[in-house]
Coordinates of C-alpha atoms in Angstrom, one line a residue:
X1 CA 11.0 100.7 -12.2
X2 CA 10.6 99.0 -8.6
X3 CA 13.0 96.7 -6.8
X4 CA 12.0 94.1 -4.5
X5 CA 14.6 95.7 -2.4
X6 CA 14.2 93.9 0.8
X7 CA 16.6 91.7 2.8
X8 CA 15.5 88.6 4.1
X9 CA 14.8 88.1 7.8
X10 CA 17.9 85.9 8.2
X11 CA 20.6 84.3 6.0
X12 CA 20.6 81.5 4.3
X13 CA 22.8 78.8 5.0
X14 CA 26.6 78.8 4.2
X15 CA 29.8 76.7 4.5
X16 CA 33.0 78.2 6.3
X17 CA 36.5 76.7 5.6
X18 CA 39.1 77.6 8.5
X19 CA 36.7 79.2 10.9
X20 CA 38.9 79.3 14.0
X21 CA 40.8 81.9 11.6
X22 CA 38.3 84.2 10.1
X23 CA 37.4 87.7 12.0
X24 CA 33.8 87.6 13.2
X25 CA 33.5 90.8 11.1
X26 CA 34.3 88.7 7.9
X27 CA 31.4 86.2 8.6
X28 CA 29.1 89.1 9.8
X29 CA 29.5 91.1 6.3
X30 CA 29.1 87.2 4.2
X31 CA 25.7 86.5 6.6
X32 CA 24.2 89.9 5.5
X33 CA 25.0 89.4 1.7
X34 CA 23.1 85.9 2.2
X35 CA 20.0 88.0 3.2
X36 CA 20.1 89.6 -0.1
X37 CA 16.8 88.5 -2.0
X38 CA 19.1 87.7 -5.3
X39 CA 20.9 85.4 -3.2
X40 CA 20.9 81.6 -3.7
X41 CA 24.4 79.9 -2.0
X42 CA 27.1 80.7 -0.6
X43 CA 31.0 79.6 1.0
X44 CA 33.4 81.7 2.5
X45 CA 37.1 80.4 2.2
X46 CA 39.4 80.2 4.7
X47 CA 41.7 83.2 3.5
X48 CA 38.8 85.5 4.2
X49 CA 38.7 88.7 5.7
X50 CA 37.0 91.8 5.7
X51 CA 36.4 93.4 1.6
X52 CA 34.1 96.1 0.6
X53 CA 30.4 94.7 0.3
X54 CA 31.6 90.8 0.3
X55 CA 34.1 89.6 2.3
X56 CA 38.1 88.6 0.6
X57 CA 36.9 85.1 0.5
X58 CA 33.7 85.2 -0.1
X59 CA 31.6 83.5 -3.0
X60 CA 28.1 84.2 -3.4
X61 CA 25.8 82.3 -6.3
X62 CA 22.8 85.0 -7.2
X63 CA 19.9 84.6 -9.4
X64 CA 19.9 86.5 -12.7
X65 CA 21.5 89.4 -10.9
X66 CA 25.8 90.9 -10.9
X67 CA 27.2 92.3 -8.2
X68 CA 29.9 94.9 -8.8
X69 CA 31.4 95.0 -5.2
X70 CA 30.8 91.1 -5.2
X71 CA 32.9 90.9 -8.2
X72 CA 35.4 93.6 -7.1
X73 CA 37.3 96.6 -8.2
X74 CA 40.4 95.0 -9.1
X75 CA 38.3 92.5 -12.3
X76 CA 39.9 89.8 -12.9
X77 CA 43.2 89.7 -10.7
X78 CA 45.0 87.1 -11.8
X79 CA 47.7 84.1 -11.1
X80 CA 50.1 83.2 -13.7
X81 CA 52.7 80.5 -13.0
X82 CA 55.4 80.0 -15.8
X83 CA 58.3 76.9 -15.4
X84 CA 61.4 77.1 -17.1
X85 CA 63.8 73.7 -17.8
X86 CA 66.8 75.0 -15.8
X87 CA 67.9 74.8 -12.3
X88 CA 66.2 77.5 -9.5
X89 CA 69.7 77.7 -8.4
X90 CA 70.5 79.6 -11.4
X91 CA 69.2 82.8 -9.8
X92 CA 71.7 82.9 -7.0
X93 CA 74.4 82.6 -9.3
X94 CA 73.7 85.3 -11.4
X95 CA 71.4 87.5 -9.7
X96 CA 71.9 90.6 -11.3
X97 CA 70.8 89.5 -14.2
X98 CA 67.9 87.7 -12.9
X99 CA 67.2 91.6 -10.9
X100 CA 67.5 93.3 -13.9
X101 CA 65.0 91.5 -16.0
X102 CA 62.5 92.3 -13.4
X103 CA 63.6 95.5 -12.8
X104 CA 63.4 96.4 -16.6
X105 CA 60.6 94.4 -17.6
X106 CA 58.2 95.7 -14.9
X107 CA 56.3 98.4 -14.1
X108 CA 54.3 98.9 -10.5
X109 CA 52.6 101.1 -8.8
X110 CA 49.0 103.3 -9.4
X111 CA 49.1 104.9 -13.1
X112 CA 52.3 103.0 -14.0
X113 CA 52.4 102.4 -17.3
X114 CA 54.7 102.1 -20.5
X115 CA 55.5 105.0 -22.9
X116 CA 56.3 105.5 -26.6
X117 CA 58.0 103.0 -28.8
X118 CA 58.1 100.8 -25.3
X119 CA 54.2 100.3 -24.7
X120 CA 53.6 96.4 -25.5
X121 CA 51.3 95.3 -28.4
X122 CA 48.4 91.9 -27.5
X123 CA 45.2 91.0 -29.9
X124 CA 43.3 92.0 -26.9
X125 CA 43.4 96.0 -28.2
X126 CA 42.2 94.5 -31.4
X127 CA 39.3 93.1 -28.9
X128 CA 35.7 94.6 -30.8
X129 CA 33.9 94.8 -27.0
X130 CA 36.0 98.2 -26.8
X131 CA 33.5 99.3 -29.1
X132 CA 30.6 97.9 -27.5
X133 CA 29.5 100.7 -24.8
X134 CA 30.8 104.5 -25.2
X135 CA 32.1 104.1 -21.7
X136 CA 34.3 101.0 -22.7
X137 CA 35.4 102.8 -25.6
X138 CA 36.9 105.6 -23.7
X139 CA 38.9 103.2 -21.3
X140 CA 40.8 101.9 -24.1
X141 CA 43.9 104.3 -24.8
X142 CA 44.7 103.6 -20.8
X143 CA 44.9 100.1 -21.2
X144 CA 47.3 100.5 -24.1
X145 CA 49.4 102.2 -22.0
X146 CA 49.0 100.0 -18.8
X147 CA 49.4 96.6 -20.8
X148 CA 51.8 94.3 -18.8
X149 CA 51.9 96.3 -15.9
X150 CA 51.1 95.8 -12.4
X151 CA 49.4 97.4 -9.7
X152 CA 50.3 98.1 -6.2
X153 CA 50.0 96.5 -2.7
X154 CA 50.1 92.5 -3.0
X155 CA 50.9 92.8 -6.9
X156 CA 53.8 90.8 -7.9
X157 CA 56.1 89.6 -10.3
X158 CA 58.5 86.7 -8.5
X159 CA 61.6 84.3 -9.4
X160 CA 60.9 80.9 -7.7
X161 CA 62.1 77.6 -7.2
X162 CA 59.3 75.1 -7.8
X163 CA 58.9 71.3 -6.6
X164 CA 57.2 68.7 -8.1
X165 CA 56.9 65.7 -5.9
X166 CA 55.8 63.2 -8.5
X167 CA 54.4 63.1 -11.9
X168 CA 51.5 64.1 -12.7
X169 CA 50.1 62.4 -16.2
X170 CA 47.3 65.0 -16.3
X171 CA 49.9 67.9 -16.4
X172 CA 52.6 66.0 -17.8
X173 CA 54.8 67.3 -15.2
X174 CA 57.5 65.4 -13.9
X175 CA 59.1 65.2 -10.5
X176 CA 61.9 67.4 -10.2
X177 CA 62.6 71.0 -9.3
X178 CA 62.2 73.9 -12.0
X179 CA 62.9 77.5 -12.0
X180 CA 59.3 79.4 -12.6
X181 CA 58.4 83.0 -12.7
X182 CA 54.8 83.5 -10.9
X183 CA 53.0 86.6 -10.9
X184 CA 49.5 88.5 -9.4
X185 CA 48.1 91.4 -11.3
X186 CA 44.4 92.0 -12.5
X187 CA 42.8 94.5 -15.1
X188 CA 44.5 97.6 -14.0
X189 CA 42.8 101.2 -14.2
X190 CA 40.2 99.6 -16.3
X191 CA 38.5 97.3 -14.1
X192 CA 38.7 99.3 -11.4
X193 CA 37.1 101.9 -13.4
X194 CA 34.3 99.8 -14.6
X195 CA 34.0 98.3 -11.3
X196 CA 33.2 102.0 -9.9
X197 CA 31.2 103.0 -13.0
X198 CA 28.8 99.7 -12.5
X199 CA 28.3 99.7 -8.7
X200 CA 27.1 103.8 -9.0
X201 CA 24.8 103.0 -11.0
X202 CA 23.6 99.6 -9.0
X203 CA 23.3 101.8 -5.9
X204 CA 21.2 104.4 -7.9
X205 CA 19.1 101.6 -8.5
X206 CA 18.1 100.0 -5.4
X207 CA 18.1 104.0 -3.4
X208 CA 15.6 101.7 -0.8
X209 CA 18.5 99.0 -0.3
X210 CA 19.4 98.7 3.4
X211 CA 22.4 101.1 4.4
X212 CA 24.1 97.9 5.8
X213 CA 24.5 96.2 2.4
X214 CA 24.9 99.3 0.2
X215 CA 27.4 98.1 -1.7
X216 CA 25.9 95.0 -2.6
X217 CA 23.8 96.6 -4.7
X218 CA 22.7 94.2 -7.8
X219 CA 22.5 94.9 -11.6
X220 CA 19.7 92.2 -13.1
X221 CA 21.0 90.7 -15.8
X222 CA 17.5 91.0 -18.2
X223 CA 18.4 94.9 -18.0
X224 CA 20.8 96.5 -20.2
X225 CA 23.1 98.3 -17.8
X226 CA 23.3 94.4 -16.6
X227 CA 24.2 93.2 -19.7
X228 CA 26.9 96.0 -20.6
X229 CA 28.5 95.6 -17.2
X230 CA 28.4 91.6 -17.8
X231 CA 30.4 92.5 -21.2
X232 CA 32.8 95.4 -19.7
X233 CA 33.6 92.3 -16.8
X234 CA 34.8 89.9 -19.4
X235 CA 36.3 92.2 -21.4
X236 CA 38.4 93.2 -18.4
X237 CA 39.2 89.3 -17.8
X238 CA 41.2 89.0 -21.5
X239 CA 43.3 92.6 -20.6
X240 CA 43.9 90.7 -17.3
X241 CA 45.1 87.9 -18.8
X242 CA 47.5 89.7 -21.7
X243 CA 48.7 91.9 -18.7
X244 CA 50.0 88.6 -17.5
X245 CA 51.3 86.9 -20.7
X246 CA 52.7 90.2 -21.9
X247 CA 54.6 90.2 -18.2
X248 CA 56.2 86.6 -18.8
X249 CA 56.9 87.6 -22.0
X250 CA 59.0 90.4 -21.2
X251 CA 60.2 89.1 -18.1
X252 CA 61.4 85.6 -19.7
X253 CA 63.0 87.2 -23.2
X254 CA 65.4 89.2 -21.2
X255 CA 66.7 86.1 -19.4
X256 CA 66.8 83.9 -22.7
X257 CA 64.5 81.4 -21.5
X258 CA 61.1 79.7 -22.7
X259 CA 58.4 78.3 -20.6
X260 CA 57.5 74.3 -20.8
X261 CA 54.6 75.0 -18.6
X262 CA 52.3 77.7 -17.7
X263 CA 49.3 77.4 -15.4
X264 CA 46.8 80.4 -14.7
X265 CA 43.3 81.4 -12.8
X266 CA 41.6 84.3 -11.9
X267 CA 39.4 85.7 -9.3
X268 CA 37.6 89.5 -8.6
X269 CA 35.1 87.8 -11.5
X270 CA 31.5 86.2 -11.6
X271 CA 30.7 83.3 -13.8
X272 CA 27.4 81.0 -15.1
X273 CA 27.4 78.1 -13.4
X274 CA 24.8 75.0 -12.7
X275 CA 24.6 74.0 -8.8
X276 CA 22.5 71.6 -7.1
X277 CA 19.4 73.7 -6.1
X278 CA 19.5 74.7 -2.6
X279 CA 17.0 73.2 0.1
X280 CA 14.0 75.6 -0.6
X281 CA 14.8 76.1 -4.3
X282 CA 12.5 74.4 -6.9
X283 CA 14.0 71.6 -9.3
X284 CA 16.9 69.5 -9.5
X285 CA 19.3 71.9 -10.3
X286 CA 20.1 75.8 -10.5
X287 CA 21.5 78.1 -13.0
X288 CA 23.6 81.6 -11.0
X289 CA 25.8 83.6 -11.1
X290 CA 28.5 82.9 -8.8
X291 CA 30.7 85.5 -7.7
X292 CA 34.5 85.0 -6.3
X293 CA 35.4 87.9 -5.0
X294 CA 39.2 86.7 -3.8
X295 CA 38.5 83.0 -4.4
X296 CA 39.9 80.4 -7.1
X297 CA 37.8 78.3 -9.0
X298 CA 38.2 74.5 -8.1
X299 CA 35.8 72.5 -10.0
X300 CA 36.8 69.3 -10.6
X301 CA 39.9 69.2 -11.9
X302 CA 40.5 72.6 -12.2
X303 CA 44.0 73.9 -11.9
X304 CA 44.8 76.6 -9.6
X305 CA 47.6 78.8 -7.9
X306 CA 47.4 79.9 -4.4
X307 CA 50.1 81.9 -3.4
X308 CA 51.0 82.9 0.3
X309 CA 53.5 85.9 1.2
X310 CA 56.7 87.6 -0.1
X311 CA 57.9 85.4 2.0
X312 CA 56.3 82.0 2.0
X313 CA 55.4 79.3 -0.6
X314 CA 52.5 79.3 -2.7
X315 CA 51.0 75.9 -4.3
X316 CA 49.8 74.5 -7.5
X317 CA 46.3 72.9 -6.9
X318 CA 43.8 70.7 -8.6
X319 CA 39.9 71.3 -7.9
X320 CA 37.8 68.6 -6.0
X321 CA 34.6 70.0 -7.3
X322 CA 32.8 70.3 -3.9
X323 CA 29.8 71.7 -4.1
X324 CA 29.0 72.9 -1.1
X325 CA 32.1 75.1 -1.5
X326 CA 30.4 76.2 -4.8
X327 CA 33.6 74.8 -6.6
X328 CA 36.1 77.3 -5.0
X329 CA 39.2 77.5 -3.3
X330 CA 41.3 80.0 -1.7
X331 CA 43.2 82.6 -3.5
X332 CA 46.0 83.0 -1.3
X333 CA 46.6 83.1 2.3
X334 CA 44.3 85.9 3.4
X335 CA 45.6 89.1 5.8
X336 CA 45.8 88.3 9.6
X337 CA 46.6 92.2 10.1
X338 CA 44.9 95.3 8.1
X339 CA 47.1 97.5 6.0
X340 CA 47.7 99.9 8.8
X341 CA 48.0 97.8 12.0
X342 CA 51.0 95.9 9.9
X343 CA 52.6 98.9 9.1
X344 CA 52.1 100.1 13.0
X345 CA 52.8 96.4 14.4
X346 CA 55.8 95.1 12.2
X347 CA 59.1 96.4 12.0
X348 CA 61.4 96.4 8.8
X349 CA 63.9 94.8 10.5
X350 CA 61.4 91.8 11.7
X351 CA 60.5 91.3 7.8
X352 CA 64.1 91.8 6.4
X353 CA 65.0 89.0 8.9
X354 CA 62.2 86.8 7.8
X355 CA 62.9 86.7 4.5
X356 CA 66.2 86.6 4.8
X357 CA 65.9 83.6 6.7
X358 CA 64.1 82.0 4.2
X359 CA 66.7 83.0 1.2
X360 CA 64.5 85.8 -0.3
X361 CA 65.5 88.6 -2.0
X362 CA 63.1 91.6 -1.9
X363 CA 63.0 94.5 -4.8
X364 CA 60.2 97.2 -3.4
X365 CA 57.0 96.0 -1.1
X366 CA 55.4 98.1 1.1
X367 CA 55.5 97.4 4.8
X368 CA 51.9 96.2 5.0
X369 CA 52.6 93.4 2.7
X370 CA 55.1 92.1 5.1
X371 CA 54.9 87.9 5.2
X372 CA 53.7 88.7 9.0
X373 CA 50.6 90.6 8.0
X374 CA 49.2 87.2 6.8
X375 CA 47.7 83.9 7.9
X376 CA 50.0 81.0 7.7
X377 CA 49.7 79.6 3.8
X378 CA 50.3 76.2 5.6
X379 CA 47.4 76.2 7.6
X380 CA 45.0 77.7 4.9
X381 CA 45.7 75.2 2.7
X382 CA 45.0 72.4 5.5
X383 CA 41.8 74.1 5.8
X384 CA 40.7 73.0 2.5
X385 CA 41.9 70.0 2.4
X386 CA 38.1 68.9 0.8
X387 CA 37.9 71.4 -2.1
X388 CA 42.1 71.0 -3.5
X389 CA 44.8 68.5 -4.0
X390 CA 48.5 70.2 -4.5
X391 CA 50.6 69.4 -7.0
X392 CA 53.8 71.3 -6.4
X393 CA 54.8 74.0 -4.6
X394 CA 56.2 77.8 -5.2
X395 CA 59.2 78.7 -3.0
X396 CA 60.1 82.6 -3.7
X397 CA 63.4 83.8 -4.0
X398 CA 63.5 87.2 -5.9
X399 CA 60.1 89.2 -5.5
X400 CA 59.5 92.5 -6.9
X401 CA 56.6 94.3 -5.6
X402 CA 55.1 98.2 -5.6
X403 CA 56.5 100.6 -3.1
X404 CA 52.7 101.4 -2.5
X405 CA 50.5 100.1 0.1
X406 CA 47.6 98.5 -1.2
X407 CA 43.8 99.9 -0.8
X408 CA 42.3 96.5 -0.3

């Protein structure tokens, strides 16, 4: 078959949130995907910083066309926030205990995994899209094994103190402080392997596709290889989400507790969504794809997490539903420094003595997620001040995180 393969002469139009903090690189890789001919709209958050095809940050609405690298390797990375009816200050009077649980309850790293009578059961292996495609079928054993783990790099599974300020009748929260367990993990070795199975095959399909946007290549969603990627995506989505619940589960039963409140949203995903059409779109309104590739949805009352550093606070937020933000928000604070200038640039000793400062204990974490390496949370979420209201905040005090750097 042929492609319209194409780029347009020059991008269409875009919002930026927190420009005076995003890398001219960033906005150069977000103006070339809006030259793509599948594209429609666009918004790049103010976390956002260089990603493979689209930029961390990024959100791109298409027509009738996925984008693997749009969507991301890591499908479906996830928040989960859980809150617990006891006092924060709990974990510094028994800390060991609090350690142990994530010690034992955890597992981090590339190809972690549980073993034997200790792998962890969920309806999502029960899930019939495992036999949908041979290729899905043959991912299926690893995700038994990887169910309620966590990957490496800015994974993580954390103790926290959290604030309400004031009730919230929506939520039913009340003001007060709670002891919560918030965590970021995605889809493991499976969406990362559908992720690279999908974009081969995109690329194979637009071989004409300008070198500069390679990686944006597009899978129409009227073809099948479209449709079984579109499948494979959500399927990764529910493992994402049991990895979490399985994680709070485990993490919560060995400390004798039980939620009253969990919150969670993902992002690495594309959804169908209706936006006003565009200035030189036909009609009224638009059905796309829109794709977050490190951004939280924040439609209109939408709750959210956006989390900043091992050492800084992350925030509980309710969507505005702008549109010209395509309904997003930030999904965390966004790196100021690569992976390898902060492990060049930043000394242990600076980060011990920042998060000491702050009251945090650290299990694991990899120099180049030191809290340095990234914008200031506080300033991100002024950014976006239009797109999310907060309604409490996360304050970490025992973090456990990979020993690996991250690939991101």
């Amino acid at each position: 078959m042929e492609h319209q393969d194409d780029l347009r002469a020059q991008p269409l139009p875009y919002q930026v949130w927190g420009a005076e903090n995003i890398d001219a690189s960033a906005i150069a890789q977000m103006d070339a995907a809006m030259r793509l001919p599948i594209s429609v709209a666009g918004a790049l958050m103010p976390d956002a910083h260089v990603g493979y095809g689209l930029p961390i940050g990024g959100v791109l609405a298409t027509e009738n066309a996925v984008i693997p690298y749009a969507v991301g390797v890591d499908i479906a990375c996830r928040m989960r926030l859980s809150l617990y009816p006891i006092s924060p200050i709990t974990v510094g009077q028994k800390p060991g205990q609090f350690k142990k649980a994530l010690m034992e309850q955890t597992r981090f790293g590339v190809g972690a995994k549980f073993t034997g009578n200790d792998r962890n059961e969920h309806d999502v292996l029960d899930d019939p899209a495992w036999e949908a495609t041979k290729y899905l079928k043959s991912l299926k054993d690893g995700a038994y094994d990887q169910l309620g783990t966590s990957g490496s790099g800015n994974h993580f599974v954390e103790w926290g103190a959290f604030t309400v300020p004031q009730d919230d009748a929506e939520t039913g929260l009340k003001a007060g402080s709670y002891l919560a367990l918030l965590s970021h993990s995605g889809s493991r070795a499976v969406g990362f392997k559908i992720a690279n199975h999908y974009s081969k095959l995109a690329m194979e399909l637009h071989p004409k596709l300008d070198s500069a946007v390679r990686h944006l290549a597009w899978l129409p969603l009227d073809w099948q290889p479209g449709q079984e990627y579109w499948l494979s995506m959500e399927l990764a989505g529910r493992y994402a989400a049991a990895n979490h619940e399985v994680i709070h589960q485990r993490v919560a039963k060995a400390i004798g507790l039980k939620p009253i409140f969990s919150v969670e949203n993902h992002h690495n995903f594309a959804w169908i969504e209706t936006i006003p059409a565009p200035a030189g779109f036909q009609g009224n309104e638009r059905k796309v794809f829109v794709h977050r590739k490190g951004a939280t949805p924040a439609g209109a009352g939408v709750l959210g997490i956006i989390p900043g550093s091992m050492g800084d606070p992350g925030y509980l937020v309710r969507g505005k539903g702008n549109t010209n933000a395509l309904n997003s928000a930030s999904h965390g604070a966004g790196r100021a420094m690569g992976r390898k200038q902060a492990i060049q640039a930043i000394t242990k000793t600076e980060r011990d003595r920042y998060l000491k400062d702050r009251g945090v204990t650290l299990l694991g974490g990899g120099m180049d997620e030191a809290p340095q390496a990234y914008k200031p949370i506080e300033q991100v979420i002024a950014a976006q001040s239009e797109l999310i209201d907060i309604l409490g905040k996360f304050a970490p005090l025992m973090v456990r995180m990979s020993d690996e750097p991250g690939d991101d």
